Structures are given as structure tokens and as C-alpha cells.
Amino acid sequence: MFLFRRTQPRLSVDQARSRTGGQAPDAVLLDVREKPEWNAGHAPGALHAPLSKLVAGGALPPGASGRPLVVICRSGHRSQQAAKLLTQRGEQAVDVMGGMNAWAASGYPVSDERGNSGQIA
């Protein structure tokens, strides 16, 4: 007999961009990296909520609560943790495979804290 662990659904960066971009996005892109990582480079339009604050019981940023969440970090590890935590809190959350590394590698825009071209730290 095999035991299967139920895992959270995951999205590719293309699926994440499709769900969170354009004129009428159906979800919010939530970046859970720490502030220095966010400042160096994030997806334009993303909202920021560091995993460390979420784990400590912190609230979601305005505009994210009650909306479907597509959670992203640098590589996909922290976003999996955050999606699980947020789902346990009653939010609809999925994470992005490969994180911001995959986002940038796919040629999607990355902005720094000033709105200039950013980099993934």
C-alpha cells in the first residue's frame, strides 16, 4: 500500500503571470521574500508580505485579503510554506514553481524598489 501526501497545487510562472497580470487579473501575486530581496527586484504589481511576518501571525497587505493568492519567493520553497500557511488561515493560495528565478529566466519584468529594472537577490 502506498501513502500519498496531499500537496498544494503549484503554478508555472506562465500560469502565474496569466492569473495575476493584464487588465482584469483573477488573483494577486504575493511575494513572500524578505525586504532586501523585494527591494532588489520583484514582479511589477506584486504585493509584499514576508514569510517571517506571516509565520508570526502578520496580516496580509491591503488588497490581498479575501482574494485568490499566487504566492512567489526566490526559488519556490518559501512560497510553498506560505501557501500552506495561508490555506490553513482560510485563504485561497497556490505557489509558483521556480519562484522569481524562473520568473526572470522566462523574461518577465523585474523591478527594484524605485521602479527601475531589478535583479533577483
mmCIF file of N, CA and C in Angstrom:
data_model
loop_
_atom_site.group_PDB
_atom_site.id
_atom_site.type_symbol
_atom_site.label_atom_id
_atom_site.label_comp_id
_atom_site.label_asym_id
_atom_site.label_seq_id
_atom_site.Cartn_x
_atom_site.Cartn_y
_atom_site.Cartn_z
ATOM 1 N N MET A 1 0.835 -1.178 0.000
ATOM 2 C CA MET A 1 0.000 0.000 0.000
ATOM 3 C C MET A 1 0.879 1.241 0.000
ATOM 4 N N PHE A 2 0.514 2.207 -0.842
ATOM 5 C CA PHE A 2 1.255 3.455 -0.926
ATOM 6 C C PHE A 2 0.484 4.540 -0.194
ATOM 7 N N LEU A 3 1.208 5.361 0.489
ATOM 8 C CA LEU A 3 0.600 6.514 1.140
ATOM 9 C C LEU A 3 0.956 7.747 0.339
ATOM 10 N N PHE A 4 -0.042 8.524 -0.012
ATOM 11 C CA PHE A 4 0.185 9.731 -0.783
ATOM 12 C C PHE A 4 -0.038 10.935 0.110
ATOM 13 N N ARG A 5 0.906 11.851 0.090
ATOM 14 C CA ARG A 5 0.748 13.097 0.812
ATOM 15 C C ARG A 5 0.023 14.073 -0.084
ATOM 16 N N ARG A 6 -0.980 14.681 0.439
ATOM 17 C CA ARG A 6 -1.702 15.686 -0.335
ATOM 18 C C ARG A 6 -0.845 16.943 -0.386
ATOM 19 N N THR A 7 -0.581 17.416 -1.566
ATOM 20 C CA THR A 7 0.240 18.609 -1.721
ATOM 21 C C THR A 7 -0.587 19.752 -2.274
ATOM 22 N N GLN A 8 -0.124 20.945 -2.001
ATOM 23 C CA GLN A 8 -0.774 22.141 -2.513
ATOM 24 C C GLN A 8 -0.589 22.197 -4.028
ATOM 25 N N PRO A 9 -1.564 22.748 -4.732
ATOM 26 C CA PRO A 9 -1.375 22.944 -6.164
ATOM 27 C C PRO A 9 -0.258 23.962 -6.407
ATOM 28 N N ARG A 10 0.426 23.811 -7.521
ATOM 29 C CA ARG A 10 1.521 24.716 -7.882
ATOM 30 C C ARG A 10 1.274 25.216 -9.294
ATOM 31 N N LEU A 11 1.738 26.418 -9.568
ATOM 32 C CA LEU A 11 1.603 27.008 -10.891
ATOM 33 C C LEU A 11 2.969 27.216 -11.515
ATOM 34 N N SER A 12 3.019 27.159 -12.836
ATOM 35 C CA SER A 12 4.223 27.566 -13.558
ATOM 36 C C SER A 12 4.259 29.093 -13.561
ATOM 37 N N VAL A 13 5.399 29.680 -13.913
ATOM 38 C CA VAL A 13 5.465 31.147 -13.984
ATOM 39 C C VAL A 13 4.528 31.677 -15.065
ATOM 40 N N ASP A 14 4.352 30.930 -16.157
ATOM 41 C CA ASP A 14 3.428 31.367 -17.205
ATOM 42 C C ASP A 14 1.994 31.405 -16.677
ATOM 43 N N GLN A 15 1.601 30.385 -15.929
ATOM 44 C CA GLN A 15 0.260 30.365 -15.340
ATOM 45 C C GLN A 15 0.114 31.487 -14.311
ATOM 46 N N ALA A 16 1.153 31.719 -13.523
ATOM 47 C CA ALA A 16 1.109 32.784 -12.517
ATOM 48 C C ALA A 16 0.944 34.140 -13.175
ATOM 49 N N ARG A 17 1.695 34.389 -14.216
ATOM 50 C CA ARG A 17 1.600 35.686 -14.916
ATOM 51 C C ARG A 17 0.223 35.845 -15.539
ATOM 52 N N SER A 18 -0.299 34.783 -16.113
ATOM 53 C CA SER A 18 -1.621 34.832 -16.729
ATOM 54 C C SER A 18 -2.700 35.167 -15.696
ATOM 55 N N ARG A 19 -2.600 34.574 -14.515
ATOM 56 C CA ARG A 19 -3.625 34.790 -13.479
ATOM 57 C C ARG A 19 -3.507 36.136 -12.794
ATOM 58 N N THR A 20 -2.297 36.722 -12.752
ATOM 59 C CA THR A 20 -2.086 37.937 -11.970
ATOM 60 C C THR A 20 -1.825 39.178 -12.806
ATOM 61 N N GLY A 21 -1.746 39.042 -14.120
ATOM 62 C CA GLY A 21 -1.440 40.189 -14.976
ATOM 63 C C GLY A 21 -2.623 40.621 -15.809
ATOM 64 N N GLY A 22 -2.377 41.574 -16.661
ATOM 65 C CA GLY A 22 -3.403 42.030 -17.589
ATOM 66 C C GLY A 22 -4.396 42.999 -16.972
ATOM 67 N N GLN A 23 -5.464 43.270 -17.706
ATOM 68 C CA GLN A 23 -6.462 44.262 -17.300
ATOM 69 C C GLN A 23 -7.335 43.807 -16.135
ATOM 70 N N ALA A 24 -7.671 42.535 -16.096
ATOM 71 C CA ALA A 24 -8.570 42.031 -15.054
ATOM 72 C C ALA A 24 -8.008 40.754 -14.436
ATOM 73 N N PRO A 25 -6.953 40.877 -13.627
ATOM 74 C CA PRO A 25 -6.370 39.671 -13.025
ATOM 75 C C PRO A 25 -7.356 38.998 -12.076
ATOM 76 N N ASP A 26 -7.329 37.680 -12.049
ATOM 77 C CA ASP A 26 -8.234 36.963 -11.138
ATOM 78 C C ASP A 26 -7.562 36.601 -9.815
ATOM 79 N N ALA A 27 -6.285 36.975 -9.645
ATOM 80 C CA ALA A 27 -5.563 36.673 -8.417
ATOM 81 C C ALA A 27 -4.506 37.749 -8.166
ATOM 82 N N VAL A 28 -4.020 37.768 -6.938
ATOM 83 C CA VAL A 28 -2.971 38.687 -6.510
ATOM 84 C C VAL A 28 -1.652 37.924 -6.444
ATOM 85 N N LEU A 29 -0.581 38.509 -7.006
ATOM 86 C CA LEU A 29 0.753 37.927 -6.866
ATOM 87 C C LEU A 29 1.327 38.426 -5.543
ATOM 88 N N LEU A 30 1.604 37.491 -4.631
ATOM 89 C CA LEU A 30 2.088 37.819 -3.299
ATOM 90 C C LEU A 30 3.518 37.322 -3.144
ATOM 91 N N ASP A 31 4.454 38.243 -2.988
ATOM 92 C CA ASP A 31 5.876 37.929 -2.838
ATOM 93 C C ASP A 31 6.187 37.806 -1.352
ATOM 94 N N VAL A 32 6.705 36.638 -0.939
ATOM 95 C CA VAL A 32 6.952 36.380 0.478
ATOM 96 C C VAL A 32 8.433 36.419 0.854
ATOM 97 N N ARG A 33 9.256 36.993 -0.023
ATOM 98 C CA ARG A 33 10.680 37.131 0.301
ATOM 99 C C ARG A 33 10.866 38.266 1.311
ATOM 100 N N GLU A 34 12.032 38.333 1.891
ATOM 101 C CA GLU A 34 12.323 39.385 2.871
ATOM 102 C C GLU A 34 12.574 40.723 2.159
ATOM 103 N N LYS A 35 12.493 41.810 2.928
ATOM 104 C CA LYS A 35 12.536 43.160 2.361
ATOM 105 C C LYS A 35 13.759 43.436 1.468
ATOM 106 N N PRO A 36 14.989 43.063 1.852
ATOM 107 C CA PRO A 36 16.119 43.330 0.954
ATOM 108 C C PRO A 36 15.981 42.616 -0.409
ATOM 109 N N GLU A 37 15.431 41.401 -0.390
ATOM 110 C CA GLU A 37 15.211 40.667 -1.643
ATOM 111 C C GLU A 37 14.156 41.384 -2.481
ATOM 112 N N TRP A 38 13.068 41.788 -1.839
ATOM 113 C CA TRP A 38 11.988 42.515 -2.509
ATOM 114 C C TRP A 38 12.526 43.807 -3.127
ATOM 115 N N ASN A 39 13.309 44.557 -2.339
ATOM 116 C CA ASN A 39 13.842 45.831 -2.821
ATOM 117 C C ASN A 39 14.738 45.660 -4.038
ATOM 118 N N ALA A 40 15.496 44.576 -4.086
ATOM 119 C CA ALA A 40 16.410 44.334 -5.213
ATOM 120 C C ALA A 40 15.654 44.040 -6.499
ATOM 121 N N GLY A 41 14.544 43.331 -6.396
ATOM 122 C CA GLY A 41 13.785 43.018 -7.607
ATOM 123 C C GLY A 41 12.576 42.163 -7.337
ATOM 124 N N HIS A 42 11.437 42.627 -7.851
ATOM 125 C CA HIS A 42 10.173 41.903 -7.703
ATOM 126 C C HIS A 42 9.344 42.095 -8.966
ATOM 127 N N ALA A 43 8.313 41.307 -9.087
ATOM 128 C CA ALA A 43 7.418 41.431 -10.242
ATOM 129 C C ALA A 43 6.578 42.699 -10.087
ATOM 130 N N PRO A 44 6.509 43.528 -11.125
ATOM 131 C CA PRO A 44 5.666 44.716 -11.041
ATOM 132 C C PRO A 44 4.219 44.323 -10.722
ATOM 133 N N GLY A 45 3.610 45.067 -9.818
ATOM 134 C CA GLY A 45 2.233 44.794 -9.430
ATOM 135 C C GLY A 45 2.073 43.801 -8.301
ATOM 136 N N ALA A 46 3.164 43.132 -7.919
ATOM 137 C CA ALA A 46 3.093 42.172 -6.813
ATOM 138 C C ALA A 46 2.906 42.923 -5.499
ATOM 139 N N LEU A 47 2.334 42.239 -4.524
ATOM 140 C CA LEU A 47 2.250 42.757 -3.169
ATOM 141 C C LEU A 47 3.266 42.015 -2.316
ATOM 142 N N HIS A 48 3.707 42.654 -1.233
ATOM 143 C CA HIS A 48 4.785 42.098 -0.421
ATOM 144 C C HIS A 48 4.300 41.733 0.976
ATOM 145 N N ALA A 49 4.571 40.510 1.392
ATOM 146 C CA ALA A 49 4.287 40.038 2.745
ATOM 147 C C ALA A 49 5.341 38.995 3.094
ATOM 148 N N PRO A 50 6.429 39.393 3.763
ATOM 149 C CA PRO A 50 7.493 38.434 4.082
ATOM 150 C C PRO A 50 6.973 37.224 4.844
ATOM 151 N N LEU A 51 7.481 36.055 4.492
ATOM 152 C CA LEU A 51 7.078 34.829 5.163
ATOM 153 C C LEU A 51 7.297 34.938 6.671
ATOM 154 N N SER A 52 8.391 35.557 7.087
ATOM 155 C CA SER A 52 8.668 35.667 8.526
ATOM 156 C C SER A 52 7.535 36.393 9.252
ATOM 157 N N LYS A 53 6.947 37.393 8.634
ATOM 158 C CA LYS A 53 5.832 38.123 9.264
ATOM 159 C C LYS A 53 4.553 37.294 9.226
ATOM 160 N N LEU A 54 4.337 36.568 8.133
ATOM 161 C CA LEU A 54 3.147 35.716 8.063
ATOM 162 C C LEU A 54 3.199 34.623 9.126
ATOM 163 N N VAL A 55 4.376 34.008 9.304
ATOM 164 C CA VAL A 55 4.546 32.959 10.303
ATOM 165 C C VAL A 55 4.294 33.511 11.707
ATOM 166 N N ALA A 56 4.665 34.775 11.912
ATOM 167 C CA ALA A 56 4.467 35.412 13.222
ATOM 168 C C ALA A 56 3.031 35.891 13.414
ATOM 169 N N GLY A 57 2.153 35.620 12.451
ATOM 170 C CA GLY A 57 0.750 35.991 12.585
ATOM 171 C C GLY A 57 0.382 37.291 11.908
ATOM 172 N N GLY A 58 1.316 37.871 11.157
ATOM 173 C CA GLY A 58 1.056 39.129 10.481
ATOM 174 C C GLY A 58 -0.057 39.024 9.449
ATOM 175 N N ALA A 59 -0.712 40.159 9.244
ATOM 176 C CA ALA A 59 -1.818 40.234 8.287
ATOM 177 C C ALA A 59 -1.308 40.360 6.859
ATOM 178 N N LEU A 60 -2.160 40.019 5.939
ATOM 179 C CA LEU A 60 -1.867 40.234 4.528
ATOM 180 C C LEU A 60 -1.907 41.731 4.225
ATOM 181 N N PRO A 61 -1.197 42.169 3.188
ATOM 182 C CA PRO A 61 -1.257 43.594 2.836
ATOM 183 C C PRO A 61 -2.627 43.959 2.277
ATOM 184 N N PRO A 62 -3.001 45.235 2.370
ATOM 185 C CA PRO A 62 -4.272 45.667 1.777
ATOM 186 C C PRO A 62 -4.337 45.246 0.302
ATOM 187 N N GLY A 63 -5.475 44.798 -0.094
ATOM 188 C CA GLY A 63 -5.657 44.355 -1.475
ATOM 189 C C GLY A 63 -5.453 42.869 -1.683
ATOM 190 N N ALA A 64 -4.947 42.176 -0.667
ATOM 191 C CA ALA A 64 -4.698 40.735 -0.811
ATOM 192 C C ALA A 64 -5.711 39.891 -0.055
ATOM 193 N N SER A 65 -6.159 40.359 1.080
ATOM 194 C CA SER A 65 -7.055 39.568 1.916
ATOM 195 C C SER A 65 -8.375 39.284 1.197
ATOM 196 N N GLY A 66 -8.765 38.018 1.229
ATOM 197 C CA GLY A 66 -10.026 37.618 0.616
ATOM 198 C C GLY A 66 -9.969 37.423 -0.881
ATOM 199 N N ARG A 67 -8.818 37.609 -1.482
ATOM 200 C CA ARG A 67 -8.651 37.378 -2.927
ATOM 201 C C ARG A 67 -7.809 36.136 -3.146
ATOM 202 N N PRO A 68 -7.976 35.465 -4.283
ATOM 203 C CA PRO A 68 -7.081 34.342 -4.580
ATOM 204 C C PRO A 68 -5.629 34.832 -4.640
ATOM 205 N N LEU A 69 -4.733 34.060 -4.046
ATOM 206 C CA LEU A 69 -3.328 34.444 -3.955
ATOM 207 C C LEU A 69 -2.441 33.487 -4.737
ATOM 208 N N VAL A 70 -1.532 34.061 -5.512
ATOM 209 C CA VAL A 70 -0.474 33.314 -6.186
ATOM 210 C C VAL A 70 0.805 33.736 -5.481
ATOM 211 N N VAL A 71 1.387 32.811 -4.732
ATOM 212 C CA VAL A 71 2.485 33.122 -3.820
ATOM 213 C C VAL A 71 3.824 32.785 -4.478
ATOM 214 N N ILE A 72 4.768 33.739 -4.384
ATOM 215 C CA ILE A 72 6.068 33.568 -5.029
ATOM 216 C C ILE A 72 7.189 33.955 -4.067
ATOM 217 N N CYS A 73 8.328 33.292 -4.202
ATOM 218 C CA CYS A 73 9.536 33.630 -3.444
ATOM 219 C C CYS A 73 10.704 33.594 -4.433
ATOM 220 N N ARG A 74 11.904 33.318 -3.992
ATOM 221 C CA ARG A 74 13.037 33.278 -4.912
ATOM 222 C C ARG A 74 13.062 31.989 -5.732
ATOM 223 N N SER A 75 12.884 30.828 -5.056
ATOM 224 C CA SER A 75 13.033 29.559 -5.767
ATOM 225 C C SER A 75 11.817 28.637 -5.684
ATOM 226 N N GLY A 76 10.880 28.928 -4.804
ATOM 227 C CA GLY A 76 9.692 28.097 -4.669
ATOM 228 C C GLY A 76 9.549 27.403 -3.342
ATOM 229 N N HIS A 77 10.575 27.416 -2.509
ATOM 230 C CA HIS A 77 10.496 26.724 -1.221
ATOM 231 C C HIS A 77 9.651 27.505 -0.210
ATOM 232 N N ARG A 78 9.994 28.765 0.009
ATOM 233 C CA ARG A 78 9.243 29.571 0.981
ATOM 234 C C ARG A 78 7.803 29.788 0.534
ATOM 235 N N SER A 79 7.611 29.908 -0.781
ATOM 236 C CA SER A 79 6.241 30.126 -1.263
ATOM 237 C C SER A 79 5.357 28.906 -0.992
ATOM 238 N N GLN A 80 5.927 27.706 -1.039
ATOM 239 C CA GLN A 80 5.155 26.511 -0.678
ATOM 240 C C GLN A 80 4.732 26.579 0.783
ATOM 241 N N GLN A 81 5.654 26.967 1.652
ATOM 242 C CA GLN A 81 5.335 27.099 3.071
ATOM 243 C C GLN A 81 4.248 28.152 3.279
ATOM 244 N N ALA A 82 4.399 29.287 2.604
ATOM 245 C CA ALA A 82 3.438 30.377 2.766
ATOM 246 C C ALA A 82 2.063 29.978 2.242
ATOM 247 N N ALA A 83 2.008 29.315 1.097
ATOM 248 C CA ALA A 83 0.714 28.895 0.541
ATOM 249 C C ALA A 83 0.008 27.943 1.504
ATOM 250 N N LYS A 84 0.758 27.037 2.094
ATOM 251 C CA LYS A 84 0.168 26.104 3.059
ATOM 252 C C LYS A 84 -0.365 26.866 4.276
ATOM 253 N N LEU A 85 0.431 27.776 4.810
ATOM 254 C CA LEU A 85 0.026 28.577 5.961
ATOM 255 C C LEU A 85 -1.223 29.398 5.647
ATOM 256 N N LEU A 86 -1.221 30.057 4.499
ATOM 257 C CA LEU A 86 -2.358 30.893 4.123
ATOM 258 C C LEU A 86 -3.615 30.067 3.888
ATOM 259 N N THR A 87 -3.465 28.888 3.312
ATOM 260 C CA THR A 87 -4.606 27.995 3.116
ATOM 261 C C THR A 87 -5.177 27.585 4.467
ATOM 262 N N GLN A 88 -4.314 27.302 5.421
ATOM 263 C CA GLN A 88 -4.768 26.953 6.767
ATOM 264 C C GLN A 88 -5.517 28.108 7.423
ATOM 265 N N ARG A 89 -5.201 29.330 7.013
ATOM 266 C CA ARG A 89 -5.893 30.515 7.537
ATOM 267 C C ARG A 89 -7.206 30.784 6.795
ATOM 268 N N GLY A 90 -7.496 29.970 5.792
ATOM 269 C CA GLY A 90 -8.743 30.133 5.057
ATOM 270 C C GLY A 90 -8.632 30.895 3.750
ATOM 271 N N GLU A 91 -7.417 31.246 3.355
ATOM 272 C CA GLU A 91 -7.198 31.943 2.085
ATOM 273 C C GLU A 91 -7.081 30.930 0.952
ATOM 274 N N GLN A 92 -7.373 31.370 -0.257
ATOM 275 C CA GLN A 92 -7.122 30.558 -1.457
ATOM 276 C C GLN A 92 -5.718 30.903 -1.921
ATOM 277 N N ALA A 93 -4.792 29.967 -1.813
ATOM 278 C CA ALA A 93 -3.395 30.257 -2.141
ATOM 279 C C ALA A 93 -2.747 29.094 -2.873
ATOM 280 N N VAL A 94 -1.997 29.425 -3.913
ATOM 281 C CA VAL A 94 -1.168 28.468 -4.641
ATOM 282 C C VAL A 94 0.208 29.099 -4.794
ATOM 283 N N ASP A 95 1.225 28.272 -4.969
ATOM 284 C CA ASP A 95 2.568 28.828 -5.114
ATOM 285 C C ASP A 95 3.090 28.633 -6.526
ATOM 286 N N VAL A 96 4.181 29.333 -6.807
ATOM 287 C CA VAL A 96 4.789 29.346 -8.132
ATOM 288 C C VAL A 96 6.057 28.491 -8.136
ATOM 289 N N MET A 97 6.077 27.478 -8.992
ATOM 290 C CA MET A 97 7.258 26.620 -9.130
ATOM 291 C C MET A 97 8.432 27.437 -9.676
ATOM 292 N N GLY A 98 9.564 27.327 -9.022
ATOM 293 C CA GLY A 98 10.766 28.008 -9.502
ATOM 294 C C GLY A 98 10.882 29.449 -9.063
ATOM 295 N N GLY A 99 9.821 30.020 -8.525
ATOM 296 C CA GLY A 99 9.848 31.361 -7.964
ATOM 297 C C GLY A 99 10.316 32.454 -8.898
ATOM 298 N N MET A 100 10.879 33.502 -8.292
ATOM 299 C CA MET A 100 11.348 34.655 -9.067
ATOM 300 C C MET A 100 12.524 34.309 -9.967
ATOM 301 N N ASN A 101 13.289 33.278 -9.611
ATOM 302 C CA ASN A 101 14.358 32.837 -10.510
ATOM 303 C C ASN A 101 13.760 32.396 -11.844
ATOM 304 N N ALA A 102 12.705 31.606 -11.799
ATOM 305 C CA ALA A 102 12.046 31.144 -13.020
ATOM 306 C C ALA A 102 11.330 32.299 -13.720
ATOM 307 N N TRP A 103 10.745 33.214 -12.940
ATOM 308 C CA TRP A 103 10.065 34.390 -13.495
ATOM 309 C C TRP A 103 11.037 35.193 -14.365
ATOM 310 N N ALA A 104 12.195 35.528 -13.799
ATOM 311 C CA ALA A 104 13.199 36.309 -14.527
ATOM 312 C C ALA A 104 13.753 35.523 -15.709
ATOM 313 N N ALA A 105 13.995 34.216 -15.528
ATOM 314 C CA ALA A 105 14.523 33.387 -16.609
ATOM 315 C C ALA A 105 13.549 33.296 -17.783
ATOM 316 N N SER A 106 12.255 33.475 -17.501
ATOM 317 C CA SER A 106 11.247 33.447 -18.564
ATOM 318 C C SER A 106 11.136 34.786 -19.278
ATOM 319 N N GLY A 107 11.905 35.767 -18.835
ATOM 320 C CA GLY A 107 11.907 37.074 -19.486
ATOM 321 C C GLY A 107 10.838 38.027 -18.989
ATOM 322 N N TYR A 108 10.175 37.675 -17.885
ATOM 323 C CA TYR A 108 9.157 38.556 -17.332
ATOM 324 C C TYR A 108 9.833 39.700 -16.580
ATOM 325 N N PRO A 109 9.178 40.854 -16.509
ATOM 326 C CA PRO A 109 9.826 42.026 -15.911
ATOM 327 C C PRO A 109 10.079 41.878 -14.416
ATOM 328 N N VAL A 110 11.169 42.524 -13.989
ATOM 329 C CA VAL A 110 11.557 42.584 -12.589
ATOM 330 C C VAL A 110 11.912 44.036 -12.298
ATOM 331 N N SER A 111 11.298 44.604 -11.262
ATOM 332 C CA SER A 111 11.536 45.998 -10.888
ATOM 333 C C SER A 111 12.149 46.083 -9.511
ATOM 334 N N ASP A 112 13.011 47.090 -9.313
ATOM 335 C CA ASP A 112 13.554 47.303 -7.977
ATOM 336 C C ASP A 112 12.635 48.227 -7.188
ATOM 337 N N GLU A 113 13.056 48.623 -5.998
ATOM 338 C CA GLU A 113 12.208 49.431 -5.126
ATOM 339 C C GLU A 113 11.887 50.801 -5.712
ATOM 340 N N ARG A 114 12.685 51.269 -6.668
ATOM 341 C CA ARG A 114 12.456 52.578 -7.288
ATOM 342 C C ARG A 114 11.705 52.477 -8.608
ATOM 343 N N GLY A 115 11.365 51.243 -9.008
ATOM 344 C CA GLY A 115 10.658 51.063 -10.264
ATOM 345 C C GLY A 115 11.571 50.871 -11.464
ATOM 346 N N ASN A 116 12.877 50.818 -11.221
ATOM 347 C CA ASN A 116 13.836 50.569 -12.295
ATOM 348 C C ASN A 116 13.977 49.069 -12.498
ATOM 349 N N SER A 117 14.722 48.693 -13.519
ATOM 350 C CA SER A 117 14.981 47.278 -13.767
ATOM 351 C C SER A 117 15.701 46.691 -12.555
ATOM 352 N N GLY A 118 15.151 45.592 -12.032
ATOM 353 C CA GLY A 118 15.703 44.990 -10.833
ATOM 354 C C GLY A 118 16.400 43.675 -11.122
ATOM 355 N N GLN A 119 16.886 43.063 -10.056
ATOM 356 C CA GLN A 119 17.530 41.758 -10.162
ATOM 357 C C GLN A 119 17.060 40.881 -9.006
ATOM 358 N N ILE A 120 17.191 39.587 -9.179
ATOM 359 C CA ILE A 120 16.792 38.655 -8.137
ATOM 360 C C ILE A 120 17.974 38.419 -7.213
ATOM 361 N N ALA A 121 17.765 38.730 -5.933
ATOM 362 C CA ALA A 121 18.845 38.583 -4.937
ATOM 363 C C ALA A 121 18.605 37.351 -4.090
#
